[in-house]
Short mmCIF file of C-alpha atoms in Angstrom, two decimals:
data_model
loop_
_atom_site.label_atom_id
_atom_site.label_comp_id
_atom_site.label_asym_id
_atom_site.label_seq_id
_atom_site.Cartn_x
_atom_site.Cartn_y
_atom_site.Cartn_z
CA UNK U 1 15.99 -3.07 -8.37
CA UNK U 2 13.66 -0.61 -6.72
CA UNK U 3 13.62 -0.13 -3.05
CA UNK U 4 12.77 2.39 -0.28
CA UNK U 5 14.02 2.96 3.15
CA UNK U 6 13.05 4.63 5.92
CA UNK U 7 15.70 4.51 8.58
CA UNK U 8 13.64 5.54 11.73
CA UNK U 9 11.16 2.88 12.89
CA UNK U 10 9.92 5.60 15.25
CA UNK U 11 9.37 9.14 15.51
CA UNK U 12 8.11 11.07 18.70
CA UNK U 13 7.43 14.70 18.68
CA UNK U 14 4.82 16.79 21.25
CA UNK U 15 2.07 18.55 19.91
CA UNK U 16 2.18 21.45 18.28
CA UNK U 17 6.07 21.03 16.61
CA UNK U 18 7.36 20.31 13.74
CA UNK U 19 7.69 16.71 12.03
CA UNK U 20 9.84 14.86 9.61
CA UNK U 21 9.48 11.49 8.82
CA UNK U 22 12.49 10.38 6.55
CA UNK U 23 12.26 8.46 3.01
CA UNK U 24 15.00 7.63 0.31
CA UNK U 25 14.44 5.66 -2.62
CA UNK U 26 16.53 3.38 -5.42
CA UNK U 27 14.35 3.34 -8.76
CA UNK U 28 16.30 3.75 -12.38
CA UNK U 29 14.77 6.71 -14.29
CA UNK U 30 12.61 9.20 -13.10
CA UNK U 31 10.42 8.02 -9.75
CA UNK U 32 6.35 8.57 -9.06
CA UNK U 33 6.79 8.44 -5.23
CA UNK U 34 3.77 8.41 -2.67
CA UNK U 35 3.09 8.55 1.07
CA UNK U 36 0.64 6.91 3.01
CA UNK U 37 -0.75 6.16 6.64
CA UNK U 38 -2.45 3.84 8.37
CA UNK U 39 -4.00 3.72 11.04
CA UNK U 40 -4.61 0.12 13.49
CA UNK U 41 -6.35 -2.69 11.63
CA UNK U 42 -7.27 -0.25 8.89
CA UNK U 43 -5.86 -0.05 5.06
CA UNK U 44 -3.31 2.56 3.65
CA UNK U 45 -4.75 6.28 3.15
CA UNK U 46 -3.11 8.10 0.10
CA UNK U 47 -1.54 11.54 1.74
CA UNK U 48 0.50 12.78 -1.01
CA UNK U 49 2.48 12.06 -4.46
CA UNK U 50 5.44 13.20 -6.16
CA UNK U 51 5.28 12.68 -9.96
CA UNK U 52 6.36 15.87 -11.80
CA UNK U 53 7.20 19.70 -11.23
CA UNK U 54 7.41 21.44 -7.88
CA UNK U 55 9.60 19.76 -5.62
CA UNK U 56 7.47 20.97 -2.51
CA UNK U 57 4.42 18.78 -2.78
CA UNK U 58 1.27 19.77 -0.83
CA UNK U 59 -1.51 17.09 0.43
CA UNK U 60 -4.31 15.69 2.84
CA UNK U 61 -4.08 17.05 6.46
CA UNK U 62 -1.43 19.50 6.27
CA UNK U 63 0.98 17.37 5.36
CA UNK U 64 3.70 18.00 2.42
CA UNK U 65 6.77 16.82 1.11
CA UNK U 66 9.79 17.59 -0.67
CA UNK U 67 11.64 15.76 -3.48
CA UNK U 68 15.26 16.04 -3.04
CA UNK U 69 16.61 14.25 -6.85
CA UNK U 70 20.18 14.61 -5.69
CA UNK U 71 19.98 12.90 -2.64
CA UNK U 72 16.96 10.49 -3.81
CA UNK U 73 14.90 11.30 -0.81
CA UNK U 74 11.18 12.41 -0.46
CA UNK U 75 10.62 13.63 3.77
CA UNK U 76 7.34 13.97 4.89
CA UNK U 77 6.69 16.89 7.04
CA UNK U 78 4.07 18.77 8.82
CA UNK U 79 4.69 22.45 10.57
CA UNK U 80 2.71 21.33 13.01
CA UNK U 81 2.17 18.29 14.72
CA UNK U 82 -1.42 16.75 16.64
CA UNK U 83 -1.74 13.73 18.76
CA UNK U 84 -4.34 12.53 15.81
CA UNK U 85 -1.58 12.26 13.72
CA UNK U 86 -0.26 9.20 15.36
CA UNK U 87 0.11 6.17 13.40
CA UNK U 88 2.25 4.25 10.71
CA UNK U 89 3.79 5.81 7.85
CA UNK U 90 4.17 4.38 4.32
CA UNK U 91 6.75 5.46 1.89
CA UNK U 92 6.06 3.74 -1.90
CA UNK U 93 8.14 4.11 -5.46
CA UNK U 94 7.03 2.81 -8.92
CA UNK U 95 9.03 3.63 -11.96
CA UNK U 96 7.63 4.92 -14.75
CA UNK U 97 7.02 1.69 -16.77
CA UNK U 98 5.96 -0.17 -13.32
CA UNK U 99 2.85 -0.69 -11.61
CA UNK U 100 3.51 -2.36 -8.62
CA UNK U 101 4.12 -0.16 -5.32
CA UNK U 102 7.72 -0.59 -3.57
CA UNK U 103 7.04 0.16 -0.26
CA UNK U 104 9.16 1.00 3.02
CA UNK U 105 9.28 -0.66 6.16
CA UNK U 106 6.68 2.25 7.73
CA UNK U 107 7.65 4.54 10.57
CA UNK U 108 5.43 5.18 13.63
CA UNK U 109 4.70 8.52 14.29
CA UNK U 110 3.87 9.32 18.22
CA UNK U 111 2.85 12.84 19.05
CA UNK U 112 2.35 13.37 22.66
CA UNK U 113 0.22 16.06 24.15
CA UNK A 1 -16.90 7.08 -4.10
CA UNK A 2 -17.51 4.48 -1.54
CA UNK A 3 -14.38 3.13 -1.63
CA UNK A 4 -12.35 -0.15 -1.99
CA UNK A 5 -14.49 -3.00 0.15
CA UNK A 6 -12.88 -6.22 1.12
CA UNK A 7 -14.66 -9.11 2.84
CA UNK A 8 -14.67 -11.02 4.82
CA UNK A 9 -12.61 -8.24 7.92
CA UNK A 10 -10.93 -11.37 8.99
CA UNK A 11 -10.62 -15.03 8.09
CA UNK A 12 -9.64 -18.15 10.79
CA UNK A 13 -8.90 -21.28 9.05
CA UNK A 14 -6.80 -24.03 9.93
CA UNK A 15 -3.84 -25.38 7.79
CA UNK A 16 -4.43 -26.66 4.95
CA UNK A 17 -8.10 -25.72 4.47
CA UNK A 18 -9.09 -23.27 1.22
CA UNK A 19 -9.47 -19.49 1.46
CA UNK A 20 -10.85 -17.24 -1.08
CA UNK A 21 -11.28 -13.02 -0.40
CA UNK A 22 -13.26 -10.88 -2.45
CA UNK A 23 -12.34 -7.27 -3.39
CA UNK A 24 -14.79 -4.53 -4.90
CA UNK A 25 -12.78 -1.88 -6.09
CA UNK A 26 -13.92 2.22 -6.96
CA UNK A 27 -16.27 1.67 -9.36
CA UNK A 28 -14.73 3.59 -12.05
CA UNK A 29 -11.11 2.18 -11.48
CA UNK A 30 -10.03 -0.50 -14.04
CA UNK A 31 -6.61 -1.32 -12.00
CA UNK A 32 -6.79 -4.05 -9.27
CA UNK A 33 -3.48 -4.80 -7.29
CA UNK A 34 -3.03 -7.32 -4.40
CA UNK A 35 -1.07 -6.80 -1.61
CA UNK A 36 0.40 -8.74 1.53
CA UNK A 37 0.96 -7.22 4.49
CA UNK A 38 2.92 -8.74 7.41
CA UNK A 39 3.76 -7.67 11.01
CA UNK A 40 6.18 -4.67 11.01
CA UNK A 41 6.58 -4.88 7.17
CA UNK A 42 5.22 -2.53 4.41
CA UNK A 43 2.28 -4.09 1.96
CA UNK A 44 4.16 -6.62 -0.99
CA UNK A 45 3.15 -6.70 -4.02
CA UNK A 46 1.35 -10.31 -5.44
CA UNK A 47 -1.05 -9.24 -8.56
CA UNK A 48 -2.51 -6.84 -10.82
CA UNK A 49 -5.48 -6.98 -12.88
CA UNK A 50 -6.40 -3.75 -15.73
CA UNK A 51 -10.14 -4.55 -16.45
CA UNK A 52 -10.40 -8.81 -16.41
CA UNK A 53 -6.90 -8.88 -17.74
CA UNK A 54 -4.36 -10.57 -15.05
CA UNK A 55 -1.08 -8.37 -16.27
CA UNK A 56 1.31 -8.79 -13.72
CA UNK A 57 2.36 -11.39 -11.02
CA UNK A 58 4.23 -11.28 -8.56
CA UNK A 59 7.12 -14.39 -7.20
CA UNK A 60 5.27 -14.21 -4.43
CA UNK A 61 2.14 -15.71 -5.84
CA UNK A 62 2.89 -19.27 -5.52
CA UNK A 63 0.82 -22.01 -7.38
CA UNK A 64 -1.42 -22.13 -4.25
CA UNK A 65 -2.17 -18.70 -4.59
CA UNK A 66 -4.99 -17.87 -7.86
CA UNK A 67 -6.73 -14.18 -8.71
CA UNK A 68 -9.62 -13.32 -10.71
CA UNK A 69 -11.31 -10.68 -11.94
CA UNK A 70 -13.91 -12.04 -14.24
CA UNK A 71 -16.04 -9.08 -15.17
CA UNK A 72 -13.46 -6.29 -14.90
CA UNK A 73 -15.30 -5.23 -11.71
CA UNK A 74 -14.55 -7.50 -8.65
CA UNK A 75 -11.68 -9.46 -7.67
CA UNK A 76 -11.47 -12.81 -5.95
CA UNK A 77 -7.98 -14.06 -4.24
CA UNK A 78 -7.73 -17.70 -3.51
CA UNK A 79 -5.22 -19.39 -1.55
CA UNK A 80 -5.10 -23.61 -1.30
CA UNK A 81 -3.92 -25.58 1.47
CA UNK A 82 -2.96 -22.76 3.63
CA UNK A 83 0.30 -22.80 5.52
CA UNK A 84 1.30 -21.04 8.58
CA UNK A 85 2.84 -18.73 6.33
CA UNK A 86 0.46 -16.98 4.68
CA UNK A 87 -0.70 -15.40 7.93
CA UNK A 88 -0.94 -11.78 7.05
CA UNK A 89 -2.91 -9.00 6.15
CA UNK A 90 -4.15 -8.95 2.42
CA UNK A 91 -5.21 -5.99 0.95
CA UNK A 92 -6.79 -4.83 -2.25
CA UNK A 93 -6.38 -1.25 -4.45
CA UNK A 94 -7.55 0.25 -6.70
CA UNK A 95 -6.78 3.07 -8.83
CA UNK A 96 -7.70 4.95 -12.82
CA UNK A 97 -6.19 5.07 -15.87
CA UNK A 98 -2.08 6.13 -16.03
CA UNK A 99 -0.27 4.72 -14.06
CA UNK A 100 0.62 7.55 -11.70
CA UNK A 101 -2.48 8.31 -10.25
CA UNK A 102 -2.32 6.70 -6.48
CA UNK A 103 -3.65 3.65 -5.56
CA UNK A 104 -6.67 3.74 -2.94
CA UNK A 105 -6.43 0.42 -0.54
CA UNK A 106 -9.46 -1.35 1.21
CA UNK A 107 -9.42 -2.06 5.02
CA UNK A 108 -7.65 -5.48 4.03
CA UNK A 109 -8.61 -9.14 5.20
CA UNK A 110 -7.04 -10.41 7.84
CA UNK A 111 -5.90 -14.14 7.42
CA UNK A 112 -4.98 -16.07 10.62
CA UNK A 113 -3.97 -19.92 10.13
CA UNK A 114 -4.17 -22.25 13.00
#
């Protein structure tokens, strides 16, 4: 069965470092993964998706990621962090012959100032 | 692109009474999922529609739980005789053609049962 985790329910970082928010994934064959946030009593905004190639994957507001096949994981990260970046953190994996969305549990991200 | 639209924002019934949400999708996407969203959970799966056609369901989607997509455009989710239980967030996407282009989610409808 396919499943995602994300073992941190929360991450805090100040302004201006570094972030990683962690992701691993169980899918058999080859996994389309996909980030998302969300902000407070809004719907999921598509950041980024893994499907093919490049293991460094490059998307909306800085943000990129990096498929890791041996280890089955897929970190978000950002070189730099801002306070606007706060909010919950969606992890999703589909197979190839699925169309539902397995998502993770979410991760808040705090960045202070 | 204007988006995925859901209405209504938010729904109070009390248990037992009928719900029904409606879901406009991109115009020019002809994949409809529905989701359920709980408190400190990610979104679940329920259904998925490609054009009118109702493809995929999910265990979740009890008998008191119907979809529709009549016209290949919108999307209605009905739930009868609500239970305390379905209090969540539900939320719509949409997405085009293969399957791994990314699904783009509405602001949801939030269902609170008294």
């Amino acid at each position: 069965a396919q499943s995602v985790a994300q073992p941190e329910d929360q991450v805090n970082v100040a302004e201006g470092n570094p972030l990683t928010v962690k992701c691993t994934y169980s899918v058999s064959g080859n996994p389309y993964l996909f980030w998302y946030v969300q902000y407070p009593n809004r719907g999921l905004q598509f950041l980024l998706k893994y499907i093919t190639g490049d293991n460094l994957v490059k998307g909306s507001y800085g943000f990129e990621a990096e498929f890791n096949k041996s280890q089955t994981s897929f970190h978000l990260k950002k070189p730099s962090a801002l306070v606007s970046d706060s909010a919950l953190y969606f992890c999703a994996v589909r197979d190839q012959a699925g169309t539902a969305l397995i998502f993770g549990k979410g991760t808040t991200l705090s960045v202070s100032s | 692109d204007t988006g995925v639209s859901q209405n209504p924002r938010h729904k109070i019934t009390k248990r037992g009474q009928n719900v029904t949400f409606r879901c406009d999708p991109i115009s020019e996407h002809n994949r409809l999922y529905w989701y359920r969203q709980t408190l400190g959970q990610g979104p679940e799966f329920l259904t998925y529609f490609q054009n009118e056609a109702q493809l995929e369901k999910s265990r979740l989607l009890s008998d008191r739980f119907s979809a529709e997509r009549p016209k290949g455009s919108f999307s209605t989710l009905e739930i009868q005789r609500t239970e305390q239980g379905d209090s969540a967030m539900y939320l719509c996407a949409s997405s085009h053609g293969s399957s791994n282009q990314p699904q783009h989610f509405g602001d949801g409808t939030r269902l609170s049962i008294l």
